[in-house]
PDB file of C-alpha atoms in Angstrom:
ATOM      1  CA  MET A1264      11.224   2.950  19.805  1.00 95.00           C
ATOM      2  CA  LYS A1265      12.181   2.466  15.486  1.00 97.00           C
ATOM      3  CA  ILE A1266       9.392   2.455  13.769  1.00 98.00           C
ATOM      4  CA  VAL A1267       9.666   1.434   9.334  1.00 98.00           C
ATOM      5  CA  VAL A1268       6.898   2.455   7.494  1.00 98.00           C
ATOM      6  CA  CYS A1269       6.980   1.043   3.353  1.00 97.00           C
ATOM      7  CA  VAL A1270       6.281   3.822   0.491  1.00 97.00           C
ATOM      8  CA  LYS A1271       5.633   3.885  -2.538  1.00 96.00           C
ATOM      9  CA  GLN A1272       5.054   6.268  -5.296  1.00 94.00           C
ATOM     10  CA  VAL A1273       1.896   5.903  -7.403  1.00 91.00           C
ATOM     11  CA  PRO A1274       0.663   7.000 -10.514  1.00 86.00           C
ATOM     12  CA  ASP A1275      -2.771   9.319  -9.593  1.00 81.00           C
ATOM     13  CA  THR A1276      -5.236   6.202 -10.284  1.00 68.00           C
ATOM     14  CA  THR A1277      -8.518   9.656 -11.435  1.00 64.00           C
ATOM     15  CA  GLU A1278      -5.866  10.027 -14.834  1.00 61.00           C
ATOM     16  CA  VAL A1279      -4.231   6.279 -15.069  1.00 63.00           C
ATOM     17  CA  LYS A1280      -5.149   5.025 -18.762  1.00 68.00           C
ATOM     18  CA  LEU A1281      -3.747   1.454 -20.416  1.00 68.00           C
ATOM     19  CA  ASP A1282      -1.799   1.057 -23.387  1.00 67.00           C
ATOM     20  CA  PRO A1283      -4.153  -0.333 -25.673  1.00 65.00           C
ATOM     21  CA  VAL A1284      -1.256  -2.852 -27.889  1.00 66.00           C
ATOM     22  CA  LYS A1285       1.178  -3.074 -24.200  1.00 60.00           C
ATOM     23  CA  GLY A1286      -1.259  -3.104 -21.931  1.00 59.00           C
ATOM     24  CA  THR A1287       0.586  -1.213 -19.386  1.00 63.00           C
ATOM     25  CA  LEU A1288      -0.354   1.807 -16.890  1.00 64.00           C
ATOM     26  CA  ILE A1289       0.709   5.034 -19.259  1.00 66.00           C
ATOM     27  CA  ARG A1290       2.651   6.792 -16.836  1.00 64.00           C
ATOM     28  CA  GLU A1291       4.086   9.410 -19.163  1.00 69.00           C
ATOM     29  CA  GLY A1292       2.116  13.246 -17.879  1.00 65.00           C
ATOM     30  CA  VAL A1293       0.579  11.329 -15.221  1.00 74.00           C
ATOM     31  CA  PRO A1294       1.325  12.734 -11.637  1.00 83.00           C
ATOM     32  CA  SER A1295       2.508  10.717  -8.280  1.00 88.00           C
ATOM     33  CA  ILE A1296       1.316  10.897  -5.229  1.00 93.00           C
ATOM     34  CA  MET A1297       2.449   8.660  -2.081  1.00 95.00           C
ATOM     35  CA  ASN A1298      -0.437   5.591  -1.538  1.00 94.00           C
ATOM     36  CA  PRO A1299      -2.503   6.704   0.283  1.00 94.00           C
ATOM     37  CA  ASP A1300      -2.953   4.087   2.308  1.00 95.00           C
ATOM     38  CA  ASP A1301       1.677   4.274   3.145  1.00 96.00           C
ATOM     39  CA  LYS A1302       0.854   7.949   3.798  1.00 97.00           C
ATOM     40  CA  SER A1303      -1.711   6.500   6.858  1.00 96.00           C
ATOM     41  CA  GLY A1304       0.019   4.358   8.165  1.00 97.00           C
ATOM     42  CA  LEU A1305       3.016   7.563   8.229  1.00 97.00           C
ATOM     43  CA  GLU A1306       0.546   8.901  10.083  1.00 97.00           C
ATOM     44  CA  ALA A1307       0.470   6.337  12.374  1.00 97.00           C
ATOM     45  CA  ALA A1308       4.591   6.096  12.619  1.00 97.00           C
ATOM     46  CA  LEU A1309       4.133  10.007  13.737  1.00 97.00           C
ATOM     47  CA  ARG A1310       1.960   9.627  15.853  1.00 97.00           C
ATOM     48  CA  ILE A1311       3.158   7.163  17.945  1.00 97.00           C
ATOM     49  CA  LYS A1312       6.250   9.405  17.611  1.00 97.00           C
ATOM     50  CA  ASP A1313       4.858  12.274  18.453  1.00 96.00           C
ATOM     51  CA  GLU A1314       4.054  10.542  22.323  1.00 95.00           C
ATOM     52  CA  THR A1315       6.693   8.040  23.017  1.00 95.00           C
ATOM     53  CA  GLY A1316      10.017   9.114  20.611  1.00 96.00           C
ATOM     54  CA  ALA A1317      10.097   7.014  18.691  1.00 97.00           C
ATOM     55  CA  HIS A1318      12.311   6.947  15.236  1.00 98.00           C
ATOM     56  CA  VAL A1319      11.036   6.769  11.977  1.00 98.00           C
ATOM     57  CA  THR A1320      12.599   5.309   8.574  1.00 98.00           C
ATOM     58  CA  VAL A1321      10.464   5.855   5.181  1.00 98.00           C
ATOM     59  CA  LEU A1322      11.539   2.782   2.620  1.00 98.00           C
ATOM     60  CA  THR A1323      10.233   3.064  -0.711  1.00 97.00           C
ATOM     61  CA  MET A1324      11.510   0.457  -3.345  1.00 97.00           C
ATOM     62  CA  GLY A1325      11.602   1.903  -6.876  1.00 94.00           C
ATOM     63  CA  PRO A1326      13.482   4.992  -9.471  1.00 93.00           C
ATOM     64  CA  PRO A1327      15.333   7.245  -9.137  1.00 94.00           C
ATOM     65  CA  GLN A1328      12.116   9.574  -9.096  1.00 93.00           C
ATOM     66  CA  ALA A1329      10.748   7.681  -6.109  1.00 94.00           C
ATOM     67  CA  THR A1330      13.046   9.860  -3.491  1.00 95.00           C
ATOM     68  CA  ALA A1331       9.522  12.637  -3.881  1.00 95.00           C
ATOM     69  CA  VAL A1332       7.960  10.643  -1.540  1.00 96.00           C
ATOM     70  CA  LEU A1333      10.470  10.005   1.272  1.00 97.00           C
ATOM     71  CA  ARG A1334      10.678  13.558   0.924  1.00 96.00           C
ATOM     72  CA  GLU A1335       7.020  14.299   1.527  1.00 96.00           C
ATOM     73  CA  ALA A1336       7.579  11.978   4.771  1.00 96.00           C
ATOM     74  CA  MET A1337      10.159  14.022   6.340  1.00 96.00           C
ATOM     75  CA  ALA A1338       8.194  17.224   5.465  1.00 96.00           C
ATOM     76  CA  MET A1339       5.892  15.796   7.007  1.00 96.00           C
ATOM     77  CA  GLY A1340       8.031  14.074  10.186  1.00 95.00           C
ATOM     78  CA  ALA A1341       9.880  10.956   8.993  1.00 96.00           C
ATOM     79  CA  ASP A1342      13.834  11.339  10.468  1.00 96.00           C
ATOM     80  CA  ASP A1343      15.222  10.064   7.641  1.00 95.00           C
ATOM     81  CA  GLY A1344      14.859   7.334   4.014  1.00 97.00           C
ATOM     82  CA  VAL A1345      15.570   5.106   2.395  1.00 97.00           C
ATOM     83  CA  LEU A1346      15.836   4.447  -1.646  1.00 97.00           C
ATOM     84  CA  LEU A1347      15.564   0.999  -2.984  1.00 97.00           C
ATOM     85  CA  THR A1348      16.384   0.770  -6.410  1.00 96.00           C
ATOM     86  CA  ASP A1349      18.582  -0.261  -8.836  1.00 96.00           C
ATOM     87  CA  ARG A1350      17.736  -2.396 -12.656  1.00 95.00           C
ATOM     88  CA  ALA A1351      17.858  -5.450 -11.906  1.00 95.00           C
ATOM     89  CA  PHE A1352      14.731  -4.511  -9.401  1.00 96.00           C
ATOM     90  CA  GLY A1353      12.381  -3.985 -12.371  1.00 92.00           C
ATOM     91  CA  GLY A1354       9.687  -5.335 -13.597  1.00 90.00           C
ATOM     92  CA  ALA A1355       9.121  -7.316 -10.119  1.00 93.00           C
ATOM     93  CA  ASP A1356       5.234  -8.760  -8.751  1.00 93.00           C
ATOM     94  CA  THR A1357       4.952  -9.343  -5.510  1.00 95.00           C
ATOM     95  CA  TRP A1358       6.840 -12.152  -4.493  1.00 96.00           C
ATOM     96  CA  ALA A1359      10.028 -10.998  -5.977  1.00 96.00           C
ATOM     97  CA  THR A1360       9.032  -6.631  -4.152  1.00 96.00           C
ATOM     98  CA  SER A1361       8.037  -8.136  -0.758  1.00 97.00           C
ATOM     99  CA  TYR A1362      11.846 -10.426  -1.086  1.00 97.00           C
ATOM    100  CA  THR A1363      13.815  -7.477  -1.898  1.00 97.00           C
ATOM    101  CA  ILE A1364      12.043  -5.201   0.465  1.00 97.00           C
ATOM    102  CA  SER A1365      12.473  -7.545   3.302  1.00 97.00           C
ATOM    103  CA  LEU A1366      16.303  -7.993   2.119  1.00 97.00           C
ATOM    104  CA  ALA A1367      16.535  -4.534   2.361  1.00 97.00           C
ATOM    105  CA  LEU A1368      14.786  -4.514   6.120  1.00 97.00           C
ATOM    106  CA  LYS A1369      17.192  -7.393   7.035  1.00 96.00           C
ATOM    107  CA  LYS A1370      20.056  -4.276   6.962  1.00 95.00           C
ATOM    108  CA  MET A1371      18.429  -1.677   9.391  1.00 95.00           C
ATOM    109  CA  ASP A1372      17.098  -1.847  12.408  1.00 95.00           C
ATOM    110  CA  PHE A1373      13.382  -1.652  14.167  1.00 97.00           C
ATOM    111  CA  ASP A1374      10.898  -2.761  16.249  1.00 97.00           C
ATOM    112  CA  LEU A1375       7.697  -2.151  14.524  1.00 98.00           C
ATOM    113  CA  ILE A1376       7.069  -2.759  10.465  1.00 98.00           C
ATOM    114  CA  ILE A1377       4.307  -0.435   8.684  1.00 98.00           C
ATOM    115  CA  THR A1378       2.435  -0.145   5.225  1.00 97.00           C
ATOM    116  CA  GLY A1379      -0.343  -0.240   4.048  1.00 95.00           C
ATOM    117  CA  ARG A1380      -2.451  -2.040   3.071  1.00 95.00           C
ATOM    118  CA  GLN A1381      -2.317  -2.444  -0.589  1.00 93.00           C
ATOM    119  CA  ALA A1382      -0.672   0.626  -3.264  1.00 92.00           C
ATOM    120  CA  ILE A1383      -4.035   1.680  -5.787  1.00 88.00           C
ATOM    121  CA  ASP A1384      -1.825   0.716  -9.264  1.00 84.00           C
ATOM    122  CA  GLY A1385      -1.746  -2.742  -8.312  1.00 80.00           C
ATOM    123  CA  ASP A1386      -5.408  -3.618  -5.492  1.00 84.00           C
ATOM    124  CA  THR A1387      -3.392  -6.774  -3.987  1.00 91.00           C
ATOM    125  CA  ALA A1388      -2.974  -6.295  -0.364  1.00 91.00           C
ATOM    126  CA  GLN A1389      -0.015  -9.104  -0.643  1.00 94.00           C
ATOM    127  CA  VAL A1390       3.419  -7.598  -0.472  1.00 96.00           C
ATOM    128  CA  GLY A1391       2.625  -6.245   3.503  1.00 95.00           C
ATOM    129  CA  PRO A1392       1.681  -9.676   4.908  1.00 96.00           C
ATOM    130  CA  GLN A1393       4.408 -11.166   1.663  1.00 97.00           C
ATOM    131  CA  ILE A1394       7.339  -9.191   3.737  1.00 97.00           C
ATOM    132  CA  GLY A1395       5.978 -10.569   7.007  1.00 97.00           C
ATOM    133  CA  GLU A1396       6.863 -14.034   6.475  1.00 97.00           C
ATOM    134  CA  HIS A1397       9.911 -12.970   4.959  1.00 97.00           C
ATOM    135  CA  LEU A1398      11.148 -11.439   7.732  1.00 97.00           C
ATOM    136  CA  ASP A1399       9.888 -14.061  10.435  1.00 97.00           C
ATOM    137  CA  ILE A1400       7.329 -11.658  12.103  1.00 97.00           C
ATOM    138  CA  PRO A1401       3.816 -11.658  12.997  1.00 96.00           C
ATOM    139  CA  ASN A1402       1.980  -9.216  10.403  1.00 95.00           C
ATOM    140  CA  ILE A1403      -1.584  -7.806  10.991  1.00 96.00           C
ATOM    141  CA  SER A1404      -3.604  -6.573   8.433  1.00 95.00           C
ATOM    142  CA  TYR A1405      -6.577  -4.455   7.811  1.00 96.00           C
ATOM    143  CA  ALA A1406      -5.278  -2.286  10.719  1.00 96.00           C
ATOM    144  CA  GLU A1407      -8.520   0.336  11.557  1.00 95.00           C
ATOM    145  CA  ASP A1408      -7.043   1.540  14.662  1.00 95.00           C
ATOM    146  CA  LEU A1409      -3.449   1.406  16.130  1.00 95.00           C
ATOM    147  CA  LYS A1410      -1.559   1.322  20.005  1.00 95.00           C
ATOM    148  CA  VAL A1411       0.947   0.972  21.330  1.00 96.00           C
ATOM    149  CA  GLU A1412       1.866  -0.976  24.626  1.00 95.00           C
ATOM    150  CA  GLY A1413       4.862  -1.240  26.278  1.00 94.00           C
ATOM    151  CA  ASP A1414       6.503  -3.341  23.687  1.00 96.00           C
ATOM    152  CA  HIS A1415       3.058  -4.730  22.207  1.00 97.00           C
ATOM    153  CA  VAL A1416       1.140  -3.207  19.207  1.00 97.00           C
ATOM    154  CA  ILE A1417      -2.852  -3.173  19.448  1.00 97.00           C
ATOM    155  CA  VAL A1418      -4.969  -3.635  16.723  1.00 96.00           C
ATOM    156  CA  LYS A1419      -8.780  -2.796  15.350  1.00 96.00           C
ATOM    157  CA  ARG A1420      -8.117  -4.602  12.389  1.00 95.00           C
ATOM    158  CA  GLN A1421     -11.087  -4.573  10.185  1.00 94.00           C
ATOM    159  CA  PHE A1422     -12.684  -7.750   9.363  1.00 89.00           C
ATOM    160  CA  GLU A1423     -16.397  -7.912   6.813  1.00 85.00           C
ATOM    161  CA  ASP A1424     -19.062  -6.960   9.403  1.00 86.00           C
ATOM    162  CA  ARG A1425     -16.690  -7.070  12.199  1.00 91.00           C
ATOM    163  CA  TYR A1426     -13.570  -6.012  13.824  1.00 94.00           C
ATOM    164  CA  HIS A1427     -11.050  -8.459  15.098  1.00 94.00           C
ATOM    165  CA  ILE A1428      -8.417  -7.008  17.815  1.00 96.00           C
ATOM    166  CA  VAL A1429      -5.093  -8.062  18.406  1.00 96.00           C
ATOM    167  CA  LYS A1430      -2.333  -7.922  20.313  1.00 97.00           C
ATOM    168  CA  ALA A1431       1.096  -8.782  19.504  1.00 97.00           C
ATOM    169  CA  LYS A1432       4.811  -8.223  20.656  1.00 97.00           C
ATOM    170  CA  MET A1433       7.237  -6.506  18.541  1.00 97.00           C
ATOM    171  CA  PRO A1434       8.671  -7.197  16.160  1.00 97.00           C
ATOM    172  CA  CYS A1435       6.079  -7.203  14.245  1.00 97.00           C
ATOM    173  CA  LEU A1436       4.521  -5.618  10.757  1.00 98.00           C
ATOM    174  CA  VAL A1437       0.739  -3.743  10.184  1.00 98.00           C
ATOM    175  CA  THR A1438      -1.182  -3.348   6.955  1.00 97.00           C
ATOM    176  CA  ALA A1439      -3.233   0.136   7.849  1.00 96.00           C
ATOM    177  CA  LEU A1440      -6.240   0.766   5.532  1.00 95.00           C
ATOM    178  CA  ALA A1441      -7.037   4.676   4.851  1.00 92.00           C
ATOM    179  CA  GLU A1442      -9.550   4.900   7.099  1.00 91.00           C
ATOM    180  CA  LEU A1443      -7.224   4.746  10.203  1.00 92.00           C
ATOM    181  CA  ASN A1444      -6.453   7.985  10.242  1.00 94.00           C
ATOM    182  CA  GLU A1445      -6.484  11.770   8.386  1.00 95.00           C
ATOM    183  CA  PRO A1446      -2.678  12.854   6.912  1.00 95.00           C
ATOM    184  CA  ARG A1447      -1.165  15.750   7.996  1.00 93.00           C
ATOM    185  CA  TYR A1448      -0.524  17.962   6.103  1.00 93.00           C
ATOM    186  CA  MET A1449       3.839  19.286   5.551  1.00 93.00           C
ATOM    187  CA  THR A1450       4.595  21.305   7.144  1.00 89.00           C
ATOM    188  CA  PRO A1451       6.627  24.765   5.418  1.00 91.00           C
ATOM    189  CA  GLY A1452       9.745  24.080   8.009  1.00 91.00           C
ATOM    190  CA  GLY A1453       9.732  20.311   6.749  1.00 92.00           C
ATOM    191  CA  ILE A1454       9.989  20.886   3.649  1.00 94.00           C
ATOM    192  CA  PHE A1455      12.971  23.088   3.851  1.00 92.00           C
ATOM    193  CA  LYS A1456      14.294  20.034   6.575  1.00 91.00           C
ATOM    194  CA  ALA A1457      13.045  17.241   4.147  1.00 92.00           C
ATOM    195  CA  PHE A1458      15.703  19.045   0.919  1.00 91.00           C
ATOM    196  CA  ASP A1459      18.531  19.380   4.253  1.00 91.00           C
ATOM    197  CA  LYS A1460      18.775  15.859   4.590  1.00 92.00           C
ATOM    198  CA  PRO A1461      20.938  13.193   3.195  1.00 93.00           C
ATOM    199  CA  ILE A1462      17.983   9.571   1.560  1.00 96.00           C
ATOM    200  CA  THR A1463      19.809   6.187   1.094  1.00 96.00           C
ATOM    201  CA  GLU A1464      20.216   4.388  -2.026  1.00 96.00           C
ATOM    202  CA  LEU A1465      19.937   0.377  -1.225  1.00 96.00           C
ATOM    203  CA  HIS A1466      21.063  -0.666  -4.581  1.00 96.00           C
ATOM    204  CA  PHE A1467      21.946  -4.929  -5.821  1.00 96.00           C
ATOM    205  CA  ASP A1468      25.136  -5.009  -4.522  1.00 95.00           C
ATOM    206  CA  ASN A1469      24.045  -3.848  -0.661  1.00 94.00           C
ATOM    207  CA  LEU A1470      21.685  -6.729  -0.417  1.00 94.00           C
ATOM    208  CA  ASP A1471      22.935 -10.539  -0.030  1.00 90.00           C
ATOM    209  CA  ALA A1472      20.685 -12.198  -2.569  1.00 92.00           C
ATOM    210  CA  LYS A1473      21.386 -13.779  -6.025  1.00 94.00           C
ATOM    211  CA  ALA A1474      19.714 -11.940  -9.527  1.00 93.00           C
ATOM    212  CA  GLU A1475      17.417 -14.947 -10.540  1.00 94.00           C
ATOM    213  CA  ASP A1476      15.254 -14.645  -7.486  1.00 95.00           C
ATOM    214  CA  LEU A1477      14.972 -10.754  -7.775  1.00 95.00           C
ATOM    215  CA  GLY A1478      12.781  -8.484 -10.692  1.00 95.00           C
ATOM    216  CA  LEU A1479      11.790 -10.140 -13.187  1.00 92.00           C
ATOM    217  CA  LYS A1480      13.576 -13.238 -13.636  1.00 93.00           C
ATOM    218  CA  GLY A1481      12.931 -14.191 -10.214  1.00 94.00           C
ATOM    219  CA  SER A1482       8.793 -13.228 -10.019  1.00 94.00           C
ATOM    220  CA  PRO A1483       6.579 -16.404 -10.881  1.00 94.00           C
ATOM    221  CA  THR A1484       3.613 -14.673 -11.460  1.00 91.00           C
ATOM    222  CA  LYS A1485       3.676 -12.253 -15.202  1.00 83.00           C
ATOM    223  CA  VAL A1486       0.663 -10.608 -16.138  1.00 78.00           C
ATOM    224  CA  VAL A1487      -1.362 -11.663 -19.624  1.00 78.00           C
ATOM    225  CA  LYS A1488      -3.533  -8.590 -20.049  1.00 74.00           C
ATOM    226  CA  SER A1489      -4.904  -6.000 -19.266  1.00 72.00           C
ATOM    227  CA  PHE A1490      -7.483  -4.056 -19.484  1.00 70.00           C
ATOM    228  CA  PRO A1491      -9.930  -1.236 -18.989  1.00 70.00           C
ATOM    229  CA  LYS A1492     -13.682  -1.731 -17.160  1.00 71.00           C
ATOM    230  CA  ALA A1493     -15.973  -2.522 -18.937  1.00 75.00           C
ATOM    231  CA  VAL A1494     -18.591   1.024 -19.910  1.00 75.00           C
ATOM    232  CA  LYS A1495     -22.080  -0.387 -19.116  1.00 78.00           C
ATOM    233  CA  ALA A1496     -25.325   0.112 -20.668  1.00 77.00           C
ATOM    234  CA  ALA A1497     -27.514   2.906 -19.253  1.00 79.00           C
ATOM    235  CA  GLY A1498     -29.961   2.205 -17.446  1.00 80.00           C
ATOM    236  CA  THR A1499     -33.668   2.347 -17.793  1.00 81.00           C
ATOM    237  CA  LYS A1500     -35.270   4.996 -14.927  1.00 84.00           C
ATOM    238  CA  ILE A1501     -38.347   4.315 -13.846  1.00 85.00           C
ATOM    239  CA  GLU A1502     -40.939   6.626 -11.834  1.00 89.00           C
ATOM    240  CA  ALA A1503     -44.181   4.458  -9.962  1.00 90.00           C
ATOM    241  CA  SER A1504     -45.643   3.238  -6.305  1.00 92.00           C
ATOM    242  CA  PRO A1505     -44.650   0.763  -4.507  1.00 91.00           C
ATOM    243  CA  GLU A1506     -47.018  -2.071  -5.926  1.00 91.00           C
ATOM    244  CA  GLU A1507     -46.448  -0.732  -9.469  1.00 90.00           C
ATOM    245  CA  SER A1508     -42.017  -0.978 -10.089  1.00 91.00           C
ATOM    246  CA  VAL A1509     -42.636  -4.853  -8.431  1.00 92.00           C
ATOM    247  CA  GLU A1510     -45.076  -5.696 -11.127  1.00 92.00           C
ATOM    248  CA  TYR A1511     -42.578  -3.431 -14.346  1.00 91.00           C
ATOM    249  CA  ILE A1512     -40.133  -5.948 -12.290  1.00 90.00           C
ATOM    250  CA  VAL A1513     -41.135  -9.150 -12.051  1.00 91.00           C
ATOM    251  CA  ASP A1514     -42.238  -8.765 -15.726  1.00 90.00           C
ATOM    252  CA  LYS A1515     -38.877  -7.916 -17.456  1.00 87.00           C
ATOM    253  CA  LEU A1516     -37.626 -11.241 -14.942  1.00 89.00           C
ATOM    254  CA  LYS A1517     -40.343 -12.880 -16.798  1.00 89.00           C
ATOM    255  CA  GLU A1518     -38.846 -10.953 -20.577  1.00 88.00           C
ATOM    256  CA  ARG A1519     -35.179 -12.119 -19.688  1.00 84.00           C
ATOM    257  CA  PHE A1520     -35.734 -16.190 -18.475  1.00 85.00           C
ATOM    258  CA  MET A1521     -38.113 -16.542 -21.260  1.00 75.00           C
ATOM    259  CA  LEU A1522     -40.460 -17.851 -17.455  1.00 67.00           C
TER     260      LEU A1522
END
C-alpha cells in the first residue's frame, strides 16, 4: 500500500503580522512550522504504516526552505519526500495550487492521499478536496477517525452536531482534522536518517502543464485586501442576581434600540 501525505510549511500564526501597506503576511522573523492538520494526517499515515507496512511519501509545494517540513516528516517515520518548487508556481490561489499538486501526484503511485483539512495561514479548506476533483477520485473531508480495511478506507467524518461514517474504495483522498490524533515526536535516530535521505524535487519542466495554468497566471481569484481583526472595546462586567441581571439587560436593550 502506498500513501502520499500532502503537507505545508506555514508561519506560526501565534506570531503572525500583516504588512499594513501590502496587506500580506510578514514572514520574515516568524518561525515556520508544519501545518497542524497536515501533521495529524501524517500521523494517521504512519499508524497505518505501523499496522500494514505501507510506504509513506510526503509531498509539499513551496520554496526550497520547505524541505524542512519534509525532513521533519521523515524524522517522524515517513519513507521519502518530494518538493514541488518553481518560481512558476508562485502566487497560486487554491485552484492553481491544487492543480499543480495534482499534476505531481499523477506522476506518483498512490492508493491513499491524506491532506490536512486546512492550512492555518489561509483557512480555506479548499485545496484537499480540489486535489481529489482534479484527480477524479473520491474525497472525504473532516476526518476525525480513519481506518483501512482491505482496499477500502472507513472514515468517521465530523459534521456539525453529529458525524458520518463513510466508506470509500481506494484510490481516494481524505482530509484530516487536527483532532484526529496526537502526532508523534521525531526521534534522534529518525532525525539522523532523515538528513541522510535524498529529497526528490519536481519543477515546472517535470509537469505536463502550461505556464498560464499555474501560479498567479492560473489563479482565477485574487486577494484584494487583508487586514487584522478589529479590536473590540472591553465589555462591562456586573455582579447581580439573576433577576437583577435580566432587568439590566432589558434596560440596555431598550436604551440601545430606543424602545
